[in-house]
XYZ file of C-alpha atoms in Angstrom:
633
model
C -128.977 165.961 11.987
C -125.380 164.569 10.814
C -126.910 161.259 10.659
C -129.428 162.602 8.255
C -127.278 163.950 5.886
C -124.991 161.445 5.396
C -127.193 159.586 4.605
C -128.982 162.084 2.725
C -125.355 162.284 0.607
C -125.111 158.429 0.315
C -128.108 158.088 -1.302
C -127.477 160.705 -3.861
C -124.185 158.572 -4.847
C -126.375 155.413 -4.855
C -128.588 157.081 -7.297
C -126.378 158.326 -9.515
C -124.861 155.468 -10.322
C -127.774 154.672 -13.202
C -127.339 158.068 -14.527
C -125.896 157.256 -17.871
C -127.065 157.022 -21.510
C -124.960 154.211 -22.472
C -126.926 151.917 -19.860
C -128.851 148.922 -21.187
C -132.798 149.827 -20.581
C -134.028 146.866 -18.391
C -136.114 143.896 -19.562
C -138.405 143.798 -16.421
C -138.759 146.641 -13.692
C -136.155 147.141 -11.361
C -137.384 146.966 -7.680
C -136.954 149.956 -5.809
C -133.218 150.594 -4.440
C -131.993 150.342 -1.263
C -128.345 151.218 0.456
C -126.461 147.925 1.169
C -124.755 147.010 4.338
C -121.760 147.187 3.231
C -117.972 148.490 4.794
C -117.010 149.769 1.298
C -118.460 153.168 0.579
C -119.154 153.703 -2.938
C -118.030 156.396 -5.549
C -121.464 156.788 -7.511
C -119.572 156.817 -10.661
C -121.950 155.560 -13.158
C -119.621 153.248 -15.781
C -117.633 151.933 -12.960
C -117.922 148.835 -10.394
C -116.823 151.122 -7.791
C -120.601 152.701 -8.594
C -121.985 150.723 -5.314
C -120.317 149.686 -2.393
C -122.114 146.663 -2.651
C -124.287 144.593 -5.081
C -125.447 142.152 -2.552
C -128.782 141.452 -3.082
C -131.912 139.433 -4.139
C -134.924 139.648 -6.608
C -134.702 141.256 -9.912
C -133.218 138.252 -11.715
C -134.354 138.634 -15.029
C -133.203 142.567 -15.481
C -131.156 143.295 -17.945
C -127.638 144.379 -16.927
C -125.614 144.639 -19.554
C -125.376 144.184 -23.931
C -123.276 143.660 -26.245
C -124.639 143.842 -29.942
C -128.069 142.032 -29.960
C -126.337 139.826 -26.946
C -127.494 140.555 -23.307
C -126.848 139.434 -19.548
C -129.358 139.334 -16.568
C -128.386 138.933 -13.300
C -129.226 135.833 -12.892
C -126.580 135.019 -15.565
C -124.020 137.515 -14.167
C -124.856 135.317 -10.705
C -123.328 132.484 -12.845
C -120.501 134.473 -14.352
C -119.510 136.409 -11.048
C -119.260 133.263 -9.147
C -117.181 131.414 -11.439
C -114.526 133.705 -11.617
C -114.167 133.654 -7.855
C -113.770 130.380 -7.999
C -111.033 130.872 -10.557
C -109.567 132.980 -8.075
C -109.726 130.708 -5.693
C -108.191 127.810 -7.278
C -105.142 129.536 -8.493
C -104.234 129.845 -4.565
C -102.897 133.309 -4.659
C -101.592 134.642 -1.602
C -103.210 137.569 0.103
C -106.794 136.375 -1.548
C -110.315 137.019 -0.043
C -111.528 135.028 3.082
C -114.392 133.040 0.914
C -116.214 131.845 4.240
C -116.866 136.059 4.675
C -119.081 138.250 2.542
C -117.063 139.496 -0.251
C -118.305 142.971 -0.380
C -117.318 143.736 3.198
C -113.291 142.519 2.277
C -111.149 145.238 0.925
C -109.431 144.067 -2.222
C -105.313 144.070 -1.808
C -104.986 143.655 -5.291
C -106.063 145.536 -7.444
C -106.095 149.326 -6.481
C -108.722 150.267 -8.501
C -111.619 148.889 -6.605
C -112.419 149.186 -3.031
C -113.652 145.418 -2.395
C -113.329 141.844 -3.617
C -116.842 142.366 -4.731
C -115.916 144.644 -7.270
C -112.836 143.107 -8.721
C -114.552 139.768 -9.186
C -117.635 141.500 -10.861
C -115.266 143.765 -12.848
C -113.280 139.983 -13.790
C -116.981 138.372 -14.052
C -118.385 141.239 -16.447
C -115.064 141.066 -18.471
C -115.591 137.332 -19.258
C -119.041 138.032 -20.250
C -117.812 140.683 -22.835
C -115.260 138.311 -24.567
C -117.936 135.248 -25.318
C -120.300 137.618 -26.495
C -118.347 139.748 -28.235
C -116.971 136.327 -29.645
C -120.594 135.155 -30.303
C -121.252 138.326 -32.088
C -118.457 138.382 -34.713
C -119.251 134.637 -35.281
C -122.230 135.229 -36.850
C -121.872 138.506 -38.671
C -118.378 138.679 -39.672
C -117.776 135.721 -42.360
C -114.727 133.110 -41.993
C -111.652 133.780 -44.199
C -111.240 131.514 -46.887
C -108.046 130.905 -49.190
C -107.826 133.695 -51.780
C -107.636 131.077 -54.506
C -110.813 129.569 -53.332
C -113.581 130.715 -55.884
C -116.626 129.134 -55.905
C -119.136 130.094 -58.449
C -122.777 130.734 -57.199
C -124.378 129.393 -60.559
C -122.514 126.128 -60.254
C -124.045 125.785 -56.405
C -127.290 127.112 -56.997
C -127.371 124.412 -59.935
C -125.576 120.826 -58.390
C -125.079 121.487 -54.850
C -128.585 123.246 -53.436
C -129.643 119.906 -51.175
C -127.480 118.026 -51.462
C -126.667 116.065 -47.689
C -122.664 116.927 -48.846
C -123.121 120.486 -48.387
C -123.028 119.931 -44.465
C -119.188 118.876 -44.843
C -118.351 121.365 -48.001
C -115.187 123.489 -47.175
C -116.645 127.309 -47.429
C -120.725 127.168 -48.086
C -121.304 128.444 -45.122
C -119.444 131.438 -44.679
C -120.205 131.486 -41.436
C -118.899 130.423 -38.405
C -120.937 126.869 -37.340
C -119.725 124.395 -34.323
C -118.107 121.738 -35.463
C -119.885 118.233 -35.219
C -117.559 117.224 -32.039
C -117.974 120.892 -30.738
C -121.706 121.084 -30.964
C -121.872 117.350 -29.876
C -120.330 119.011 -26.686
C -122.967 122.032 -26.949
C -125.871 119.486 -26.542
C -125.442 117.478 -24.330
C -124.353 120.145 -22.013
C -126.986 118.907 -19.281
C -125.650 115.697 -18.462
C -122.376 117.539 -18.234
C -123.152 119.826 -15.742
C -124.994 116.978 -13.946
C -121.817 114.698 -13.825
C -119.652 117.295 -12.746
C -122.146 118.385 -10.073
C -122.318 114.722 -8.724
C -118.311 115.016 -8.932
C -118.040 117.787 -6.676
C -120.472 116.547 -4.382
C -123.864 117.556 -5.369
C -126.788 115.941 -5.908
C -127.118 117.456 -9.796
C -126.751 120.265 -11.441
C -129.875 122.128 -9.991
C -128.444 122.382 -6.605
C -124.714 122.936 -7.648
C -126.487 125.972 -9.369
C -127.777 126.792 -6.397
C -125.207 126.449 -4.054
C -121.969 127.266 -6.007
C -123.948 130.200 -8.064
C -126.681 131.345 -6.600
C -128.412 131.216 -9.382
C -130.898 128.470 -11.292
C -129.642 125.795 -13.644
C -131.497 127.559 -17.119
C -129.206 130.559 -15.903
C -125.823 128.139 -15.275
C -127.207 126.530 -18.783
C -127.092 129.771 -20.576
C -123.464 130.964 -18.845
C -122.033 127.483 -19.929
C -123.043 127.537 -23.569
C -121.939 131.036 -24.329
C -118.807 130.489 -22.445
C -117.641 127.112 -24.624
C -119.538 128.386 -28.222
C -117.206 131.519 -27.737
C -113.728 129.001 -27.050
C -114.915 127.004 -29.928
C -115.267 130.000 -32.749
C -111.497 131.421 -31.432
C -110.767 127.578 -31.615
C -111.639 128.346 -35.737
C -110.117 131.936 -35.650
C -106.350 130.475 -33.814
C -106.135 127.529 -36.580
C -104.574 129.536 -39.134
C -102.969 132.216 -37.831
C -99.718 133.593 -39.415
C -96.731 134.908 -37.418
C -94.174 136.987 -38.768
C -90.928 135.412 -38.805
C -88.076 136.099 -36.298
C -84.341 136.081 -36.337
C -83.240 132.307 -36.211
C -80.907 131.908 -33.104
C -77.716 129.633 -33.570
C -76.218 130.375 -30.110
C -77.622 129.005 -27.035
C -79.704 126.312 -25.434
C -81.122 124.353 -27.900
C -83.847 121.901 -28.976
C -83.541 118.669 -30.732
C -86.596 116.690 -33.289
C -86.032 112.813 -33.841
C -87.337 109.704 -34.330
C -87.316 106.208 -32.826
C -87.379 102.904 -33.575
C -87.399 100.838 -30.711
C -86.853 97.105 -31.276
C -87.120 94.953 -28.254
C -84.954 91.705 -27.537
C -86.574 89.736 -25.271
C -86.264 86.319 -26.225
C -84.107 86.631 -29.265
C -80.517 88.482 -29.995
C -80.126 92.048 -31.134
C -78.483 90.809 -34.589
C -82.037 88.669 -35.171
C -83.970 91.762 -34.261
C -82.202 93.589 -36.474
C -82.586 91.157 -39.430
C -85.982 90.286 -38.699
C -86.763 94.399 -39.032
C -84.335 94.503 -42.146
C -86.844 92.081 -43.870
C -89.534 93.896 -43.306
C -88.652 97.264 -44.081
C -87.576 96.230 -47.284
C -90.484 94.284 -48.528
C -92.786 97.941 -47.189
C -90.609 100.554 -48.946
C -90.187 98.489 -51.983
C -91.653 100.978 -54.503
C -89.754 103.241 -53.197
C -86.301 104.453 -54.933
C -82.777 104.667 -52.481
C -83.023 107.970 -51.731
C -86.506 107.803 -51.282
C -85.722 104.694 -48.777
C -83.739 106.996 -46.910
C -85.585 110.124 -46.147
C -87.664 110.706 -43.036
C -91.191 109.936 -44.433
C -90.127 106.379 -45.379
C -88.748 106.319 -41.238
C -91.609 107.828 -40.151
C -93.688 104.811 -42.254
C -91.544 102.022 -40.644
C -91.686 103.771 -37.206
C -95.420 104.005 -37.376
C -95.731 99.958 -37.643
C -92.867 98.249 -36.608
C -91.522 100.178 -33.507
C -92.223 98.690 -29.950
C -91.865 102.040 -28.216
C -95.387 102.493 -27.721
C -94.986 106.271 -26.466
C -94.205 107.286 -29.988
C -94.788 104.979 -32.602
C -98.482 105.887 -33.798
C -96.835 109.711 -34.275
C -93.872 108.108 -36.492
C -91.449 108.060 -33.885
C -91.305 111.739 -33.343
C -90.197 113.051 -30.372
C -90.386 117.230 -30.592
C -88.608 119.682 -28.676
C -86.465 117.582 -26.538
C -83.753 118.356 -24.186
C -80.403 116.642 -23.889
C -80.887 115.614 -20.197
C -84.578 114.216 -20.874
C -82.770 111.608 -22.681
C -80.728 108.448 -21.758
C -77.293 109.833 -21.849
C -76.046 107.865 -25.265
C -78.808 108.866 -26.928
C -78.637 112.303 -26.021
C -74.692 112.316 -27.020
C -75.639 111.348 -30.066
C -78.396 113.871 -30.876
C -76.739 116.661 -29.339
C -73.425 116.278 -30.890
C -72.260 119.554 -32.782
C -71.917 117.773 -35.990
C -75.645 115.782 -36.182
C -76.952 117.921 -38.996
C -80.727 116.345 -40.302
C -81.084 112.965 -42.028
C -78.495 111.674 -40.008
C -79.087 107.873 -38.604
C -77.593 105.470 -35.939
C -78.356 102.118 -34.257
C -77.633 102.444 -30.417
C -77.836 99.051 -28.556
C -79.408 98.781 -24.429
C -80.570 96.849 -21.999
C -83.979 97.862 -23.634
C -82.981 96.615 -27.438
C -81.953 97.971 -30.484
C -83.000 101.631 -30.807
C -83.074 103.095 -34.575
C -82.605 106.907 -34.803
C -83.262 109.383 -37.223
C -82.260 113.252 -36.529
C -84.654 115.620 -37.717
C -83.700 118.966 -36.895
C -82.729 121.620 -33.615
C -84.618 124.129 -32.354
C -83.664 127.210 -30.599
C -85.311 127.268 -27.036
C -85.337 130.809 -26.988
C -86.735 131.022 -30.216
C -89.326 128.750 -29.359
C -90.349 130.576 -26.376
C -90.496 134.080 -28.541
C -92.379 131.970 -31.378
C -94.706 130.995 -28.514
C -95.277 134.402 -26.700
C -95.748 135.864 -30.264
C -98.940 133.109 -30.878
C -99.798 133.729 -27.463
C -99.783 137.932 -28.285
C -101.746 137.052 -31.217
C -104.323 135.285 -30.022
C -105.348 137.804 -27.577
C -105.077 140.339 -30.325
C -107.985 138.354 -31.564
C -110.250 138.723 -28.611
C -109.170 142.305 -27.924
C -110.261 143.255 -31.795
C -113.787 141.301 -31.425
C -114.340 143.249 -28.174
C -113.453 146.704 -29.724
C -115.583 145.894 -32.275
C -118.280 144.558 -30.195
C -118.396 147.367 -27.118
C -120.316 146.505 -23.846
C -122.835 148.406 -22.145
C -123.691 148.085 -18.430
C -125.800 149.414 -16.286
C -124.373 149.084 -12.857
C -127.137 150.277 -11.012
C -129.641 147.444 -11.906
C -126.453 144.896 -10.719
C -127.206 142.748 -7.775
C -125.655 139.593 -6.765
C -126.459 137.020 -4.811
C -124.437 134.754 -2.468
C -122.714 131.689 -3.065
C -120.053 129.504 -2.545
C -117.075 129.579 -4.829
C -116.668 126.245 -5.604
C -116.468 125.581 -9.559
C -114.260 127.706 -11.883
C -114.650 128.905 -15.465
C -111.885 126.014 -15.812
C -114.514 123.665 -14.477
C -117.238 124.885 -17.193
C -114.761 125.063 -20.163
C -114.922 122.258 -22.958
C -111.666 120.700 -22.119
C -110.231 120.315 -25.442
C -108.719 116.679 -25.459
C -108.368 114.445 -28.356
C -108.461 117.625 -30.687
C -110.242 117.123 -33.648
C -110.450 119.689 -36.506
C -112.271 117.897 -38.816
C -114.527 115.037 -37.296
C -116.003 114.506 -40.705
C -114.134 114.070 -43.984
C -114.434 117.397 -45.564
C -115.563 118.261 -49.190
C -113.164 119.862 -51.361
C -114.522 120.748 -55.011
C -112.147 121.091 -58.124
C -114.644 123.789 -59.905
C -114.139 126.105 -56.949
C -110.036 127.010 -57.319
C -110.109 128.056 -61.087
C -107.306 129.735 -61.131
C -104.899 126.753 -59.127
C -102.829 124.660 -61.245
C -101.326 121.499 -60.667
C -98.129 120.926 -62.159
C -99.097 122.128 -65.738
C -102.844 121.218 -65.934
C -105.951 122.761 -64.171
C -106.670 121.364 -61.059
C -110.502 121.710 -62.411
C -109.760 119.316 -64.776
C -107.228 117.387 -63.942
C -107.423 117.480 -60.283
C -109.523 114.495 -58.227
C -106.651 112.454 -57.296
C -104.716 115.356 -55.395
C -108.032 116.953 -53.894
C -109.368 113.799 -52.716
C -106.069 113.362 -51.298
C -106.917 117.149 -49.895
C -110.006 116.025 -47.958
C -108.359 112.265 -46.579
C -104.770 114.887 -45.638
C -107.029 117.264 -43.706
C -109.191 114.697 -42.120
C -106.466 112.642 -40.942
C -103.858 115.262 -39.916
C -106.480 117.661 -38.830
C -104.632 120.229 -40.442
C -106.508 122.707 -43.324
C -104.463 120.570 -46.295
C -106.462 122.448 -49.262
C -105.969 121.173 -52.739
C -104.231 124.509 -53.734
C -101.740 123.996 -50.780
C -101.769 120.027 -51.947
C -101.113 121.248 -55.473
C -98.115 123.912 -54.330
C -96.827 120.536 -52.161
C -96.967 117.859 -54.774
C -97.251 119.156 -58.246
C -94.689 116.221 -59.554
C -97.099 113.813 -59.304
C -99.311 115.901 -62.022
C -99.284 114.082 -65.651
C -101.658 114.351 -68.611
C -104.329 111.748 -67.158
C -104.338 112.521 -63.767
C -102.274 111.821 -60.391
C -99.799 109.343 -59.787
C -101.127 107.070 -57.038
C -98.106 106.655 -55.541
C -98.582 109.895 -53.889
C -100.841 108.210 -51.504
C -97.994 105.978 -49.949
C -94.525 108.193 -50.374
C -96.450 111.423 -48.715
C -99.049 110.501 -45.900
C -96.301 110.004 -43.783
C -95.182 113.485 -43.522
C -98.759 114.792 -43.142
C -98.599 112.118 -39.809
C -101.078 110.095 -41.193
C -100.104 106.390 -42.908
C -101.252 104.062 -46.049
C -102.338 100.578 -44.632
C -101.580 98.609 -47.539
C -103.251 99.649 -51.745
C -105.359 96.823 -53.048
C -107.033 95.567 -55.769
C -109.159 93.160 -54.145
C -112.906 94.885 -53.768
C -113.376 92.661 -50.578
C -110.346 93.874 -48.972
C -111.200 97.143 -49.557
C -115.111 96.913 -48.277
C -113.084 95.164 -45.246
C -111.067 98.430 -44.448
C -114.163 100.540 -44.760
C -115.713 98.248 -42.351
C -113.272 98.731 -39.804
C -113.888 101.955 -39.816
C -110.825 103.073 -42.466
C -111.042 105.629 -44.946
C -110.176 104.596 -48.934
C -109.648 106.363 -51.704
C -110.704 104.459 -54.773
C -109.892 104.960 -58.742
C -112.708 104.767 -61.227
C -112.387 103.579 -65.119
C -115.124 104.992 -67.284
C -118.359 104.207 -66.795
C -120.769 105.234 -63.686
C -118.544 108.174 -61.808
C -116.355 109.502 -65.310
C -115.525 109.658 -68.960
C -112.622 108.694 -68.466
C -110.458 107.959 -64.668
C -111.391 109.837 -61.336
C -110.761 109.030 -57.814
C -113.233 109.247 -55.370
C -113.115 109.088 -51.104
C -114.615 106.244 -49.522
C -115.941 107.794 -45.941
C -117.661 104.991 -44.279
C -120.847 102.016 -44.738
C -124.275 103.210 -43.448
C -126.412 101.135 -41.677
C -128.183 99.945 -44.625
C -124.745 98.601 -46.162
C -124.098 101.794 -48.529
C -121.639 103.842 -49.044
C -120.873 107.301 -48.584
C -118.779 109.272 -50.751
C -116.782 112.524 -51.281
C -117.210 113.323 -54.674
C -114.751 116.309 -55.989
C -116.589 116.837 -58.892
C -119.402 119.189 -59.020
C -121.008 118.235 -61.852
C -121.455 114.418 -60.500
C -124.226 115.668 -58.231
C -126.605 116.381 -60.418
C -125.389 113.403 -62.728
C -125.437 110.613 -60.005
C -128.936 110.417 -58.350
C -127.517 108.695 -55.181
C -125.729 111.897 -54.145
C -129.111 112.999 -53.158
C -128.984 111.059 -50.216
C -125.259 110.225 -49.954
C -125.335 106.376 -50.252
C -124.178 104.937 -52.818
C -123.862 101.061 -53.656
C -120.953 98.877 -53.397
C -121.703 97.843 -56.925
C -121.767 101.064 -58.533
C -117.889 101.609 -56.625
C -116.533 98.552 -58.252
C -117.455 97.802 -61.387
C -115.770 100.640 -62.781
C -112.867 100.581 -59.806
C -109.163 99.425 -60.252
C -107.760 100.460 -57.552
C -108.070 101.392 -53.656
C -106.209 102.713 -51.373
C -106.565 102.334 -47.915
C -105.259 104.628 -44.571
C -104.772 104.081 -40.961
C -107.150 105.408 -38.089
C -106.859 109.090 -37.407
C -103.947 109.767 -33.962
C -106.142 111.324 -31.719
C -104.634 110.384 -28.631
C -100.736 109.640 -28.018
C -100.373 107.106 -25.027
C -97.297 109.018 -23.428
C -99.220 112.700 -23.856
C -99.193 114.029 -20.209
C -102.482 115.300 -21.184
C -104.701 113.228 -23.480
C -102.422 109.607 -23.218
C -102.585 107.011 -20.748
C -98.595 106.566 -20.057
C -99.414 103.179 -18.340
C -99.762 101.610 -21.387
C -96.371 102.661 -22.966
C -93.440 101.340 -23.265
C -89.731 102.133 -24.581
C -90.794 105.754 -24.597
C -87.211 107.739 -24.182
C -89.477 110.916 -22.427
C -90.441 111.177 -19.448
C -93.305 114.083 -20.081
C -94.249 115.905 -23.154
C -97.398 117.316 -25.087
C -98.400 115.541 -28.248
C -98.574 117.945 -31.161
C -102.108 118.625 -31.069
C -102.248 119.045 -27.131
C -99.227 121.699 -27.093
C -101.486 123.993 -29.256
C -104.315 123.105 -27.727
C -103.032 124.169 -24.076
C -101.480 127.523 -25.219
C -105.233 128.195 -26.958
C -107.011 127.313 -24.024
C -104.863 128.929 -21.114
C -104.954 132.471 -23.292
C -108.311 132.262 -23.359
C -109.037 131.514 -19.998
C -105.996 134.259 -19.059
C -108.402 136.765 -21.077
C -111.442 136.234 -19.416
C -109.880 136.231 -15.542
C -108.319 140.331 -16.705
């Protein structure tokens, strides 16, 4: 009789766990219940894991478990989810962790004290993750991208010279929502092969039976998980670009920081003196346009670091090294950078066994600073995900859960797009002069006056993959405003502190179709005639197949005017009759040789650090890790 009403009592609980009006109806019929053999008694509360003692089960794959917005998750997604952050778990090694050989619904959780098994707490971690890419997902496409408030586009003006036009794809704000970027969604599609070569990786045939076996789920399911998972990263990639932190107390006291840059001239085979010259002569004939005091400021070292250093570790970022420590450094070199009185523009020649080594002092940093300046990005991007998820509330219903068993053997790590080689902008984007009315630059209208600096706008935020807008271009370099134009000697005195570098400025059409062949971007200067009335510079992107020419055009009015921006090629003719000028820039730095996380220190040489992340892998980490650290909560 006892036996009978405990059970009697259990199966109440059991039921009442689907008793609420916030649960998700189901997409297919649930099969009919039945109490799990499990050595954690449940607590029947209904918006709770602790509802069942266990959620070990099979069948009903395609019910509905939970929604967020028009967003929802069956179980044989959650199977996907559930097991991946186990294996999260699991590859952070924690101490006092589940036995992963045993069922995990029959282990009591040390944890966390607010679940009963490991079951639950990895459900409760799975279910979490869920609710950040989807709410992610969901304010991506109904909650439009900020844009600068000088940024004013007029609807007429679009409707009129931009509707079709194949320049649209790449034009900074028409779309006001969020859209993958062409690397991101590159990623996206060819998910597949992916999930096939890291299946083969880990040991399994393909992805099929690494779904199988590490999720106990099917590979459309995995497929689905995966997708959601790295579309969400990639929109709080665009949400974390431009974030603004308020300011905190500057610290003077204390462990500090130091910001340089090296030269490294090597001596093998000649004396330091004829190293020296030999580098004098060529500095001098590169920063000849250049005034003295121009010659001696840090874009002009970062120029001369970028192509005639021979420490390999630095010399495509200018020299820099960032955020270095006194005893990461050989011990003369850090004497002289950490010496009380270095204040920034100072410069020395320090002579070694390795050559001649040119230095340039850039600044110090507070370490404790940096650290709060850190945590306070850090706080801010999770602010991000916690708003999204307040704003986008999940609904479960935990009596339609059931999971299957696995092994936990690949990680949300595993299935996240990893993030190396950051590129903002893969594409040369379009900046128009019509659409910042209001923006001046130095004391004309950048509507009128403006195609030098805004095509020096697109080719800064292309190459530094950093948002360099023409109003922030204009607030930047206003003094090289006049009556008819920009001065083009903006192109060569400023790349350098955007970390991006002028190859050489030509007149010579067939030097310049030679850059664009090797795969250089050019800005060019038109006379009168096909592009303008009067001068107007133009960006040079790249030669199609069929030996064209495409173009970013910061003119609105040209695309009606100029029938070849219908189809974005335009002839090599039509570019230099009526050009004088061109300028042409280095490859994009993608990858620094000595990063400890997208280089290849093998090949470098002369590098004065050990370890360090490049400047777009330190940001790149922190955004990743906090949003992997949100989804495992």
């Amino acid at each position: 009789m006892r036996r009978m009403i405990a059970a009697l009592l259990l199966a109440l609980l059991l039921c009442g766990c689907g008793k609420t009006a916030q649960a998700p109806v189901s997409e297919t019929t649930a099969p009919a219940e039945t109490v799990p053999a499990a050595t954690i008694a449940p607590d029947g509360d209904p918006s709770n894991v602790t509802c069942k003692g266990s959620y070990t089960d099979q069948g009903a794959g395609q019910t509905v478990v939970a929604r967020v917005g028009e967003r929802t998750l069956t179980n044989e997604q959650l199977a996907a989810w559930y097991w991946a952050a186990a294996a999260q778990y699991r590859q952070y090694g924690i101490l006092n962790g589940p036995d992963f050989t045993e069922p995990l619904d029959t282990q009591t959780c040390g944890t966390d004290d607010t679940v009963a098994s490991w079951q639950q707490y990895f459900l409760r971690q799975a279910l979490n993750a869920w609710h950040t890419a989807a709410a992610l997902n969901e304010r991506s496409v109904n909650v439009p991208l900020e844009t600068e408030e000088a940024y004013q586009p007029a609807d007429h003006l679009y409707e009129e010279y931009m509707t079709g036009m194949p320049a649209t794809k790449y034009l900074y704000g028409y779309n006001p929502y969020y859209e993958p970027n062409s690397m991101h969604q590159a990623y996206l599609d060819t998910l597949p092969e992916t999930l096939n070569t890291l299946a083969q990786e880990q040991g399994f045939a393909d992805g099929e039976e690494m779904a199988e076996r590490a999720f106990g789920t099917g590979v459309d399911a995995l497929m689905e998980m995966a997708q959601e998972l790295n579309r969400a990263y990639m929109y709080f990639t665009q949400l974390t670009y431009d974030l603004t932190l308020e300011a905190g107390e500057e610290e003077t006291d204390g462990e500090y920081y130091v910001n340089f840059r090296h030269i490294l001239l090597k001596t093998e085979g000649t004396t330091e003196e004829e190293a020296m010259a030999a580098f004098e002569e060529k500095a001098a004939a590169r920063l000849k346009p250049l005034t003295n005091q121009e010659k001696r400021g840090e874009n002009a070292f970062s120029d001369l670091a970028h192509w005639y250093s021979e420490d390999t570790a630095s010399a495509l970022d200018g020299g820099a090294y960032l955020r270095v420590l006194k005893d990461q450094l050989p011990q003369e070199i850090g004497d002289w950078c950490f010496a009380e009185e270095r204040v920034p523009g100072d410069t020395t020649v320090i002579n070694s066994q390795d050559g001649v080594h040119i230095l340039y002092f850039s600044g110090r940093e507070s370490v404790a600073q940096a650290a709060a300046e850190q945590q306070a990005r850090k706080d801010a991007q999770l602010a991000l995900i916690q708003e999204a998820k307040e704003a986008y509330p999940m609904e479960v219903s935990y009596r339609d859960i059931v999971l299957p068993e696995a092994e936990a053997l690949i990680s949300t790590d595993d299935l996240l797009y990893p993030d190396i080689a950051h590129e903002r902008f893969p594409e040369i984007p379009l900046y128009l002069q019509q659409d910042y009315p209001t923006t001046m630059y130095g004391g004309w209208p950048i509507r009128t006056n403006g195609c030098g600096i805004t095509s020096m706008a697109m080719v800064a935020s292309y190459l530094s993959d950093e948002l360099m807008s023409p109003p922030e271009m204009c607030r930047r370099f206003g003094g090289y405003s006049h009556r008819n134009g920009t001065d083009g000697m903006i192109f060569f005195k400023e790349s350098p502190g955007m970390n991006f570098y002028l190859v050489e400025q030509t007149y010579e059409p067939t030097v310049a179709w030679q850059g664009l062949e090797d795969g250089h971007t050019v800005i060019s200067v038109q006379h009168k005639g096909y592009w303008t009335r009067g001068g107007h510079y133009i960006v040079l992107q790249e030669i199609t197949e069929d030996g064209m020419v495409r173009v970013r055009d910061s003119n609105i009015y040209n695309y009606r005017r100029i029938a070849n921006h219908a189809n974005d090629e335009h002839t090599w003719g039509s570019i230099v009759s009526n050009g004088s000028g061109f300028w042409i820039f280095d490859y994009k730095i993608t990858r620094l040789p000595a990063c400890d996380r997208c280089g290849d220190p093998e090949q470098t040489s002369g590098g004065l650090v050990d370890a360090f992340y490049c400047r777009k892998c330190a940001p790149a980490q922190l955004r990743r890790s906090t949003y992997l650290e949100s989804i495992s909560n």
